[in-house]
PDB file of C-alpha atoms in Angstrom:
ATOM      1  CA  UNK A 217       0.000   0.000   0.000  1.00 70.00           C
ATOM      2  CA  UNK A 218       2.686   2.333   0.968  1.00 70.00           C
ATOM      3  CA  UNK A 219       5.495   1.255  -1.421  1.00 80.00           C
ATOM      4  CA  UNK A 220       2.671   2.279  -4.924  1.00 86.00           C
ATOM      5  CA  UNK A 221       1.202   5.438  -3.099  1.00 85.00           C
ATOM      6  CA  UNK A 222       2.421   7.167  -6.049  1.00 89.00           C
ATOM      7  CA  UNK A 223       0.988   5.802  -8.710  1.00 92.00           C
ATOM      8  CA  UNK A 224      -2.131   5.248  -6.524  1.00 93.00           C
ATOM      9  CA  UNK A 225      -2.276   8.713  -6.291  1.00 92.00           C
ATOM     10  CA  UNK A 226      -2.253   9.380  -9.632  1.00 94.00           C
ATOM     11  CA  UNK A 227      -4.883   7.006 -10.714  1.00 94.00           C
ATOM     12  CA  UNK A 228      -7.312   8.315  -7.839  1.00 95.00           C
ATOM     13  CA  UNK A 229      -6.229  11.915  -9.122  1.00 95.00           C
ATOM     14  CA  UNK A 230      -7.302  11.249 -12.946  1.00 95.00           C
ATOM     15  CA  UNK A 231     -11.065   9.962 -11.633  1.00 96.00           C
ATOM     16  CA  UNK A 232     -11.446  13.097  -9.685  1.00 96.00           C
ATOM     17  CA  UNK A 233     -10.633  15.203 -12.557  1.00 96.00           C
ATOM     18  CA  UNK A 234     -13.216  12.926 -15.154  1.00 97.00           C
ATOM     19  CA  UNK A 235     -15.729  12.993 -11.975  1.00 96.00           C
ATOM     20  CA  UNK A 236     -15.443  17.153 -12.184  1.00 96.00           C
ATOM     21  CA  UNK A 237     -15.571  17.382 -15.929  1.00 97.00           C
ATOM     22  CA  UNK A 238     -18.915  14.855 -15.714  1.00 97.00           C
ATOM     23  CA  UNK A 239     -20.284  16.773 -13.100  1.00 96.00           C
ATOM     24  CA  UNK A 240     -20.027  20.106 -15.020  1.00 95.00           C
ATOM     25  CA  UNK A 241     -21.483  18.057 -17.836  1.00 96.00           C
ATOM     26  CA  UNK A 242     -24.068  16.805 -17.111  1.00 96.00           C
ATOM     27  CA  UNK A 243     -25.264  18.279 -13.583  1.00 94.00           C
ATOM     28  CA  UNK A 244     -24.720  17.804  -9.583  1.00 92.00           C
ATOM     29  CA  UNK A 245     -27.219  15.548  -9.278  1.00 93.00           C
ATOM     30  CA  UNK A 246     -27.076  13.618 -12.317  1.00 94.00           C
ATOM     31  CA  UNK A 247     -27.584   9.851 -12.459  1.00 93.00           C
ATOM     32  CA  UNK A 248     -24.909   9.245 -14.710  1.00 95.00           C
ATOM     33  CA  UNK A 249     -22.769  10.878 -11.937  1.00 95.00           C
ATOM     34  CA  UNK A 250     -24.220   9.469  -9.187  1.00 94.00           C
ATOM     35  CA  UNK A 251     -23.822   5.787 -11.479  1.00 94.00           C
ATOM     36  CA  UNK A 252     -19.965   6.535 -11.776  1.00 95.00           C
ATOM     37  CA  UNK A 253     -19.276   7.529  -8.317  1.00 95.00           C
ATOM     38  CA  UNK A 254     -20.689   4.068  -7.021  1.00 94.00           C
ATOM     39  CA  UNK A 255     -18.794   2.427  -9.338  1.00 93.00           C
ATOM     40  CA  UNK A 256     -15.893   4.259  -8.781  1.00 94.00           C
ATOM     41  CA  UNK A 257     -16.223   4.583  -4.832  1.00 94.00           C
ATOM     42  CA  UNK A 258     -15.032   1.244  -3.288  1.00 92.00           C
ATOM     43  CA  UNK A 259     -12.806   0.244  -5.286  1.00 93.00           C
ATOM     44  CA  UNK A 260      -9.410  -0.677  -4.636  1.00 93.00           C
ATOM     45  CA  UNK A 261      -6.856   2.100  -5.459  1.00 94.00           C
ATOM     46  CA  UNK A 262      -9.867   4.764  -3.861  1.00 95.00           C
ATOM     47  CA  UNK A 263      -9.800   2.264  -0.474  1.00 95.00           C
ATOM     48  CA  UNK A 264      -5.762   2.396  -0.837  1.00 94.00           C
ATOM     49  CA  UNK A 265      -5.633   6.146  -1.396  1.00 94.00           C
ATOM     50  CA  UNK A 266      -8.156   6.712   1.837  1.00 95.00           C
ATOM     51  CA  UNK A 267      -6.330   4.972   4.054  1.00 94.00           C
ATOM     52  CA  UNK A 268      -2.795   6.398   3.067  1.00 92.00           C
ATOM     53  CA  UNK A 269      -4.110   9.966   3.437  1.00 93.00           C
ATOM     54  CA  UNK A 270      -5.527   9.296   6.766  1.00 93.00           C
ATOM     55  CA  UNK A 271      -1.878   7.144   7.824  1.00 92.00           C
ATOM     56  CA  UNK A 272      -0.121  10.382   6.475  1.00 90.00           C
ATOM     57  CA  UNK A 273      -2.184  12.975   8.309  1.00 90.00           C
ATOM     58  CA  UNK A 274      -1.138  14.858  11.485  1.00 85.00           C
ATOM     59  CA  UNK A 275      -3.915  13.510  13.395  1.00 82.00           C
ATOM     60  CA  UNK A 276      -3.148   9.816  12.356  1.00 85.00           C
ATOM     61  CA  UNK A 277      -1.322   9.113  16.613  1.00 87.00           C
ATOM     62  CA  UNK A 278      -4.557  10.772  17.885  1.00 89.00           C
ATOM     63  CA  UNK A 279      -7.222   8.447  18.922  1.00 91.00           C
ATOM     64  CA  UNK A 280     -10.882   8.168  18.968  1.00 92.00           C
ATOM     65  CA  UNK A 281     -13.007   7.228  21.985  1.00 93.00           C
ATOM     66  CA  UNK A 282     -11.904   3.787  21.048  1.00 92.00           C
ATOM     67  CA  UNK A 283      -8.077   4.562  21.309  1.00 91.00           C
ATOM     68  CA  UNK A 284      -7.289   3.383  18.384  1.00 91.00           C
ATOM     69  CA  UNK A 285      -4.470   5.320  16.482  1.00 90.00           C
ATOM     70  CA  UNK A 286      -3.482   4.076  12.955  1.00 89.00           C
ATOM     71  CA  UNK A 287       0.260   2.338  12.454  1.00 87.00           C
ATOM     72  CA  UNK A 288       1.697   0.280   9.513  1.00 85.00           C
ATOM     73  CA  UNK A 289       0.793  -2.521  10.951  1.00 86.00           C
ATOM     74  CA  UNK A 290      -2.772  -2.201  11.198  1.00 86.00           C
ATOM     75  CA  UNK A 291      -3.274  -0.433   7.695  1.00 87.00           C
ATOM     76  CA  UNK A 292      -3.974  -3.881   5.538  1.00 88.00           C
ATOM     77  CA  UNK A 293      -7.498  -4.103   8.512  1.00 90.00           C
ATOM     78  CA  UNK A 294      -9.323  -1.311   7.020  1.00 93.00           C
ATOM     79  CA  UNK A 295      -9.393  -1.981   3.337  1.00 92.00           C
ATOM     80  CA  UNK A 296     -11.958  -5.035   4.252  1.00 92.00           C
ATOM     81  CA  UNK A 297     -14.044  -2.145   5.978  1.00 93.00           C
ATOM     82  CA  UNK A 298     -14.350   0.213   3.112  1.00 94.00           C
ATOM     83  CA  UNK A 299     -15.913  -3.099   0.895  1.00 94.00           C
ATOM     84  CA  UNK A 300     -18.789  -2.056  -0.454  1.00 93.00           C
ATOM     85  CA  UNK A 301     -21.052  -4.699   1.119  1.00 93.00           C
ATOM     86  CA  UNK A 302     -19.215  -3.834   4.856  1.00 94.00           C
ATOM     87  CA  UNK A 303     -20.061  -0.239   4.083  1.00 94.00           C
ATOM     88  CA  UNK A 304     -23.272  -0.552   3.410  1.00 93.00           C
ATOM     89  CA  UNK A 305     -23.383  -1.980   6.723  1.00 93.00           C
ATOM     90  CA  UNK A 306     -21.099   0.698   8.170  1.00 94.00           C
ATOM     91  CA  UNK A 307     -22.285   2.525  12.058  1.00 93.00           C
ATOM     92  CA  UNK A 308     -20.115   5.219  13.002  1.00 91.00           C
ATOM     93  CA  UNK A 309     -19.273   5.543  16.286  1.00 91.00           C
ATOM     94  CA  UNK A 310     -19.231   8.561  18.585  1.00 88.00           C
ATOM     95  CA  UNK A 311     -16.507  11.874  18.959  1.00 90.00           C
ATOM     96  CA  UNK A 312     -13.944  12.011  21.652  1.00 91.00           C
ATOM     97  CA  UNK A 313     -14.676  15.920  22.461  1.00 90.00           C
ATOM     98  CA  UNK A 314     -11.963  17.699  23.427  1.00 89.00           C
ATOM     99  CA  UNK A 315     -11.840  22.131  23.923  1.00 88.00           C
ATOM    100  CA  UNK A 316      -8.584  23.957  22.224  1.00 85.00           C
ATOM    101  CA  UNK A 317      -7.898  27.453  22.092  1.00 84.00           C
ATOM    102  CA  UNK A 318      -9.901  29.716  20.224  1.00 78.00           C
ATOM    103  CA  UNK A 319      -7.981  32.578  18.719  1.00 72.00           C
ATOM    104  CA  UNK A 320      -5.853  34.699  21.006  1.00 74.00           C
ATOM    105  CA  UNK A 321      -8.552  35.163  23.907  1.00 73.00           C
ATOM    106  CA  UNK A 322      -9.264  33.347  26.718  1.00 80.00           C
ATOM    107  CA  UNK A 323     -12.185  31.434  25.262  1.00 82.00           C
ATOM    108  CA  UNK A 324     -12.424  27.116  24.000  1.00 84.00           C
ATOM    109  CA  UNK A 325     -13.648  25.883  20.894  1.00 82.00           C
ATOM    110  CA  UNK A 326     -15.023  22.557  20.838  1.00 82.00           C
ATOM    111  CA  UNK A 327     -13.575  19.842  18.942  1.00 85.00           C
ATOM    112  CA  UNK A 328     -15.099  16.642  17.928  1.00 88.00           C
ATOM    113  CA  UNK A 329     -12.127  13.434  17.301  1.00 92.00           C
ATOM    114  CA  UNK A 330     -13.489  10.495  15.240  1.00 94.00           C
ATOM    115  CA  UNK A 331     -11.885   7.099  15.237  1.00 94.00           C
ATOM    116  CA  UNK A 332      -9.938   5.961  12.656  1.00 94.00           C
ATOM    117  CA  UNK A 333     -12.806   3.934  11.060  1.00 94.00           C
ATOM    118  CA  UNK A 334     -14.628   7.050  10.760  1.00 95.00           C
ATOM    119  CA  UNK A 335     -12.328   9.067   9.773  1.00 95.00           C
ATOM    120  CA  UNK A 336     -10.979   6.702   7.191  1.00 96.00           C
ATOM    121  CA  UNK A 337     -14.503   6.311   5.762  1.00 96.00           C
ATOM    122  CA  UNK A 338     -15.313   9.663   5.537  1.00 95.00           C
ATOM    123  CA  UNK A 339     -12.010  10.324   3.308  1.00 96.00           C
ATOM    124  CA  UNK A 340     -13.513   8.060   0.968  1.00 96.00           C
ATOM    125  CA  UNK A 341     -16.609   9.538   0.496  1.00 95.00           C
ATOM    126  CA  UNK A 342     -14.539  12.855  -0.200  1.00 94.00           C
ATOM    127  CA  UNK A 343     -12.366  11.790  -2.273  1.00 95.00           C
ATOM    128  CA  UNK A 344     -15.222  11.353  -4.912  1.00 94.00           C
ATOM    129  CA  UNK A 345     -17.796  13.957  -3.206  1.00 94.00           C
ATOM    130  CA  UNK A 346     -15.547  16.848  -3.775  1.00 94.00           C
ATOM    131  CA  UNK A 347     -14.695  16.841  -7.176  1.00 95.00           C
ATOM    132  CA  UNK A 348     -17.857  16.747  -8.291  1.00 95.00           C
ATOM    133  CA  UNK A 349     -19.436  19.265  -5.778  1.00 94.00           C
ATOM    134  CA  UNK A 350     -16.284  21.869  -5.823  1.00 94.00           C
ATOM    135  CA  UNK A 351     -16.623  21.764  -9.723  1.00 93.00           C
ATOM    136  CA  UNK A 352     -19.927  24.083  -8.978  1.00 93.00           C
ATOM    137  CA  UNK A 353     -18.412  26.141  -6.452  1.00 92.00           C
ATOM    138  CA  UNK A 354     -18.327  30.430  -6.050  1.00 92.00           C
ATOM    139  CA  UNK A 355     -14.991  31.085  -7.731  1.00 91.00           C
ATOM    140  CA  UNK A 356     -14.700  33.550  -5.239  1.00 91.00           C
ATOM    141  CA  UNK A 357     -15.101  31.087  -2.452  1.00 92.00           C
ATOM    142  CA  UNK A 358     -11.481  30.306  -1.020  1.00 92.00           C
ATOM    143  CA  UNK A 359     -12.131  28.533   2.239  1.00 87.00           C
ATOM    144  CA  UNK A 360     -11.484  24.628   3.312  1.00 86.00           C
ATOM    145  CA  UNK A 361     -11.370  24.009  -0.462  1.00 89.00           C
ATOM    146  CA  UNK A 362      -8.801  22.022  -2.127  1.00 86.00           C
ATOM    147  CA  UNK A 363      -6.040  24.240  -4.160  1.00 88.00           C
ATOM    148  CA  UNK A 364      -7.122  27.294  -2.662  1.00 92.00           C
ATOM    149  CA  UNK A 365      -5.723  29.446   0.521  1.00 92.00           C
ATOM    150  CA  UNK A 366      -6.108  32.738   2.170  1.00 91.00           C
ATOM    151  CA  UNK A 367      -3.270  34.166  -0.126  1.00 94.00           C
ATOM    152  CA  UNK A 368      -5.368  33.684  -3.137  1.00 95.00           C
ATOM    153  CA  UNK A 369      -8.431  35.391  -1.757  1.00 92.00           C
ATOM    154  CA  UNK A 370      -5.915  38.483  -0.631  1.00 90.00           C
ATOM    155  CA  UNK A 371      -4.400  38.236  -3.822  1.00 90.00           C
ATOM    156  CA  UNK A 372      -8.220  38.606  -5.476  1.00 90.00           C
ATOM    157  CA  UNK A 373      -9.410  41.162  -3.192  1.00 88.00           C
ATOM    158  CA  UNK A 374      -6.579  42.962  -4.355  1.00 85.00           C
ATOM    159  CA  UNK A 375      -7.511  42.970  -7.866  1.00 84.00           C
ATOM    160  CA  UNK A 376     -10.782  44.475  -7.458  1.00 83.00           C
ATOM    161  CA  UNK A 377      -9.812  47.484  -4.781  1.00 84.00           C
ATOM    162  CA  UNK A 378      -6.933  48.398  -6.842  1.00 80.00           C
ATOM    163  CA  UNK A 379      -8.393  51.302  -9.034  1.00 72.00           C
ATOM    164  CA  UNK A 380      -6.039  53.961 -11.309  1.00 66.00           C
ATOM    165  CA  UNK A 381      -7.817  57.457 -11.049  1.00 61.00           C
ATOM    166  CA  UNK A 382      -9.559  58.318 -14.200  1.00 59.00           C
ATOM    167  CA  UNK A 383      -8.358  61.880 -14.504  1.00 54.00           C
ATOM    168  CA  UNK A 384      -4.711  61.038 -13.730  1.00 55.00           C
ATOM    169  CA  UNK A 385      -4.564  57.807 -15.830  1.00 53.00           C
ATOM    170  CA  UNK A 386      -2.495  59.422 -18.770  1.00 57.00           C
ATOM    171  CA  UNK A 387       0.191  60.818 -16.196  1.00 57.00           C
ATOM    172  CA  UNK A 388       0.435  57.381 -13.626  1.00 53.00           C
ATOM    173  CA  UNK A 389       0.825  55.509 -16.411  1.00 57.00           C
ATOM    174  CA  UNK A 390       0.450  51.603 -14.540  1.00 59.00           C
ATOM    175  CA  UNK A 391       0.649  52.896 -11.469  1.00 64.00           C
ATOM    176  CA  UNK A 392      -2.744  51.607  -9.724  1.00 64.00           C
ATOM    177  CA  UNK A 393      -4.181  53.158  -6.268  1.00 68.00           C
ATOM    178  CA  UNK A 394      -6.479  51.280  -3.610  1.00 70.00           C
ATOM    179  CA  UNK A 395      -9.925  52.561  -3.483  1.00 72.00           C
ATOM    180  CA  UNK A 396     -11.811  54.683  -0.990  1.00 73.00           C
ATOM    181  CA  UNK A 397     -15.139  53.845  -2.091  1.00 76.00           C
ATOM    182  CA  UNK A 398     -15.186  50.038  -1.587  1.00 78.00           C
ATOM    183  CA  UNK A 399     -15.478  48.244   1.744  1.00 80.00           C
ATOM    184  CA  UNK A 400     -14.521  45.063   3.020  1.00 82.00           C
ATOM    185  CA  UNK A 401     -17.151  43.723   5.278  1.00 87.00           C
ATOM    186  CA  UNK A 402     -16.302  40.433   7.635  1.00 87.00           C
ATOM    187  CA  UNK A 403     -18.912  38.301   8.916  1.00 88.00           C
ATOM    188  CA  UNK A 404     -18.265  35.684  11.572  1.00 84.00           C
ATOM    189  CA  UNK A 405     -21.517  33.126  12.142  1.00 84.00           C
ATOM    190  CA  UNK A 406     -21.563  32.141  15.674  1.00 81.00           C
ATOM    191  CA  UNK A 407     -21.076  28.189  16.406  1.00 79.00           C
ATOM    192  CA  UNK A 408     -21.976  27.858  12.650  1.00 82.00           C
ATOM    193  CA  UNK A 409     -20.889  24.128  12.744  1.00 79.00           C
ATOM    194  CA  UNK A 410     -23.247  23.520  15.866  1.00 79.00           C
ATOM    195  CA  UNK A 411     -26.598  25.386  13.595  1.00 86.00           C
ATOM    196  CA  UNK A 412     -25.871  24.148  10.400  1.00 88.00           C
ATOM    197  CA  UNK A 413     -29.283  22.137   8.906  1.00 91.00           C
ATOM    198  CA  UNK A 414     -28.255  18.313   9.089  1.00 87.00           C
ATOM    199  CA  UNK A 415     -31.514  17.853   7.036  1.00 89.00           C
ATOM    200  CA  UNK A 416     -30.833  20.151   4.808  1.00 90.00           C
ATOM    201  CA  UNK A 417     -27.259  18.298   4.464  1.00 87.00           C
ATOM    202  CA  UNK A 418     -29.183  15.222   4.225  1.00 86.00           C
ATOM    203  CA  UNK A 419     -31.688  16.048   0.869  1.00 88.00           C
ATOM    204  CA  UNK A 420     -29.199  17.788  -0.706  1.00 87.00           C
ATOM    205  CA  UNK A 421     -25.665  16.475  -0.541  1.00 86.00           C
ATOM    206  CA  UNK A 422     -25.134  14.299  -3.763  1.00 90.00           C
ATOM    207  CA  UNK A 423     -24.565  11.307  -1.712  1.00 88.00           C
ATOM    208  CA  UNK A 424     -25.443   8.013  -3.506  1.00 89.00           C
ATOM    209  CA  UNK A 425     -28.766   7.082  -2.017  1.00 88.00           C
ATOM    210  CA  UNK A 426     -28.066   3.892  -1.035  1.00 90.00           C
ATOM    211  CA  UNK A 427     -25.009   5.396   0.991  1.00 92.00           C
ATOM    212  CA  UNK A 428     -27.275   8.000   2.616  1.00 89.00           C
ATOM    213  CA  UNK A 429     -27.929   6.158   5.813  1.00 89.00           C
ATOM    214  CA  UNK A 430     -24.293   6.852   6.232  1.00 90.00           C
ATOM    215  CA  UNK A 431     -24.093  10.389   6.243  1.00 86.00           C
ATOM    216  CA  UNK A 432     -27.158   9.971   8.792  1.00 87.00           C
ATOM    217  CA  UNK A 433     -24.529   8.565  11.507  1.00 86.00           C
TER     218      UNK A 433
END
């Protein structure tokens, strides 16, 4: 598993890309997408890849409520999991809550810790969720997505304060000012993960249906 992460990587990587292209194709919720992702899902490179991104994470020593923590030699365990048939049948078990540090104040976030088995699974479903969902995404959406950072969305806010006076445009040349008649407005939602609408999640996430008890737990 370890010793062809490479290549496994690369095959996993060209499916994502033909899952985005058929997604922009043909539509979200499509049942020729939905058709390729359960084909696609369980098998064998996609189990490989899920558990060698979870084995290579920082959180891979940090165990569940079970206190389990992921080594080489229990890798080879999980691929019989991530069978279609076993996750069909797959309960997920609860969070080991824990309270870090939020920002520079004095005050805890709360933090949820999976198991392995969980966390392995759910890296499966992602790897062929995303493409297909981020394919439809804002452009100007930079957050928790794959490829893009908070340097990009500087980088594009940027762009569109940066304004070369009209009047003065002929003597500046390129030179390019930052406007005073645009605003930047932040909005922090409070405990957003706590309020967000599972049901919501639940009718509209393009989960296969017959994986949807799954997302459930």
């Amino acid at each position: 598993m370890l010793k062809f992460n490479k290549e496994i990587r690369y095959l996993v990587q060209l499916k994502q890309k033909f899952l985005a292209l058929l997604s922009r194709e043909c539509g979200l919720y499509s049942t020729r997408v939905e058709s390729q992702v359960l084909s696609w899902l369980c098998n064998l490179e996609m189990r490989v890849f899920a558990i060698e991104t979870v084995y290579r994470s920082r959180g891979n020593k940090t165990p569940g409520v079970d206190g389990v923590t992921l080594s080489k030699e229990n890798l080879h365990y999980y691929l019989n999991i991530l069978r279609e048939d076993n996750l069909l049948k797959y309960k997920s078990s609860g969070t080991r809550r824990v309270f870090i540090p939020k920002g520079e104040g004095t005050d805890l976030r709360p933090l949820g810790i999976p198991t392995i088995e969980d966390r392995i699974v759910q890296t499966l479903f992602v790897q062929a969720i995303e493409p297909i969902i981020d394919i439809h995404s804002d452009v100007y959406s930079f957050g928790f997505r794959k490829g893009r950072n908070a340097h990009q969305a500087i980088g594009e806010l940027s762009t569109i304060l940066n304004v070369t006076p009209y009047l003065r445009r002929k003597k500046l040349g390129t030179r390019r000012y930052f406007s005073h008649t645009k605003h930047i407005i932040k909005i922090d939602v409070k405990g957003f993960f706590d309020n967000v609408d599972h049901k919501y999640l639940l009718d509209n996430y393009p989960i296969p249906k017959k994986f949807k008890k799954v997302l459930r737990g």
